[in-house]
């Protein structure tokens, strides 16, 4: 960890050793190296500290413009360590460094926490190696925190600090070379999301999306928990009612993809009616129908015909209540009605959802 408070002796030494100026200002010597920066895409590069040795954060919690790395050549003294911070623009991501030939350039990367220390109203900024850095995989978090606090106590006289953000800091090799930073535009996530799903009441639980990529952090939400419940993380749905529900799927942006959102319209049709009997009256002018009521549906549609294929409807009736469990179907041709069928329907979102027919012979 390097202390970057401008009043310290460390920065006085750094200022003497550091030569952050465009190339050509100093005569070449074996103790210097030149770094030429190039860039593609939309984003910014920052040095870990500027020509005066100031940290790349200023007093207003923003990047110091004096640390902005322009597309020019810089000459450095070999002794001080130089690092680059890549900041992609909104909707872009950082895709690594390339050399002058376009080949991948692997720079040593360190995960750091940018911290702010406030002492008597004055703000100081520093960076410490983050606990998320792989080098601490065998270190307990309590031990890590104790070490950081002890170091801050020695430097600042306090153990209190606030983490502003966590960054990847890339160490620049101490040799003359060209470094190109590549920023690429994020693409919409590719996800096989159905526009609609057709389900029937009493169907088994199902997943809104059958195969969700493991690297997608998706959040699921239902428009009506009375009709359909959904696990917000897995998308596992359970049917609770009849009608039309909408499942919204939101996928957070990843390193290479933008945020995505989809809606799935789920049609939950009434189940088959439990039809118990259809008995012709003695005067042959009506049929008494009985079934087990479906209190979730809006009503029932009943038809009678002479043949089991119902090629010609001889009688029909609409029952406009799901609570009803029996009715009489009147027809002048009751004697010719050999078969009767019934199905439930549901009115939802200005649409009619019909269940499957169930039929029995008329006695």
PDB file of N, CA and C in Angstrom, residues 190-192 209 211-218:
ATOM      1  N   UNK A 190     -28.465 -12.517 -24.855  1.00  0.00           N
ATOM      2  CA  UNK A 190     -29.167 -13.492 -25.696  1.00  0.00           C
ATOM      3  C   UNK A 190     -29.830 -14.508 -24.768  1.00  0.00           C
ATOM      4  N   UNK A 191     -31.138 -14.519 -24.780  1.00  0.00           N
ATOM      5  CA  UNK A 191     -31.888 -15.390 -23.879  1.00  0.00           C
ATOM      6  C   UNK A 191     -33.131 -15.882 -24.598  1.00  0.00           C
ATOM      7  N   UNK A 192     -33.340 -17.173 -24.553  1.00  0.00           N
ATOM      8  CA  UNK A 192     -34.502 -17.771 -25.209  1.00  0.00           C
ATOM      9  C   UNK A 192     -35.724 -17.659 -24.300  1.00  0.00           C
ATOM     10  N   UNK A 209     -38.322 -19.942 -17.743  1.00  0.00           N
ATOM     11  CA  UNK A 209     -37.293 -20.127 -18.766  1.00  0.00           C
ATOM     12  C   UNK A 209     -36.637 -21.471 -18.504  1.00  0.00           C
ATOM     13  N   UNK A 211     -33.915 -23.046 -19.806  1.00  0.00           N
ATOM     14  CA  UNK A 211     -32.455 -23.129 -19.658  1.00  0.00           C
ATOM     15  C   UNK A 211     -31.880 -21.728 -19.502  1.00  0.00           C
ATOM     16  N   UNK A 212     -31.675 -21.330 -18.257  1.00  0.00           N
ATOM     17  CA  UNK A 212     -31.133 -20.015 -17.950  1.00  0.00           C
ATOM     18  C   UNK A 212     -29.617 -20.136 -17.785  1.00  0.00           C
ATOM     19  N   UNK A 213     -28.826 -19.378 -18.579  1.00  0.00           N
ATOM     20  CA  UNK A 213     -27.368 -19.440 -18.436  1.00  0.00           C
ATOM     21  C   UNK A 213     -26.937 -19.135 -17.004  1.00  0.00           C
ATOM     22  N   UNK A 214     -25.956 -19.861 -16.520  1.00  0.00           N
ATOM     23  CA  UNK A 214     -25.539 -19.742 -15.124  1.00  0.00           C
ATOM     24  C   UNK A 214     -24.941 -18.369 -14.819  1.00  0.00           C
ATOM     25  N   UNK A 215     -24.405 -17.690 -15.847  1.00  0.00           N
ATOM     26  CA  UNK A 215     -23.777 -16.396 -15.580  1.00  0.00           C
ATOM     27  C   UNK A 215     -24.764 -15.239 -15.681  1.00  0.00           C
ATOM     28  N   UNK A 216     -26.060 -15.554 -15.880  1.00  0.00           N
ATOM     29  CA  UNK A 216     -27.078 -14.510 -15.946  1.00  0.00           C
ATOM     30  C   UNK A 216     -27.751 -14.368 -14.589  1.00  0.00           C
ATOM     31  N   UNK A 217     -27.710 -13.173 -14.050  1.00  0.00           N
ATOM     32  CA  UNK A 217     -28.372 -12.899 -12.777  1.00  0.00           C
ATOM     33  C   UNK A 217     -29.778 -12.383 -13.084  1.00  0.00           C
ATOM     34  N   UNK A 218     -30.730 -13.310 -13.187  1.00  0.00           N
ATOM     35  CA  UNK A 218     -32.099 -12.962 -13.577  1.00  0.00           C
ATOM     36  C   UNK A 218     -32.988 -12.794 -12.351  1.00  0.00           C
TER      37      UNK A 218
END
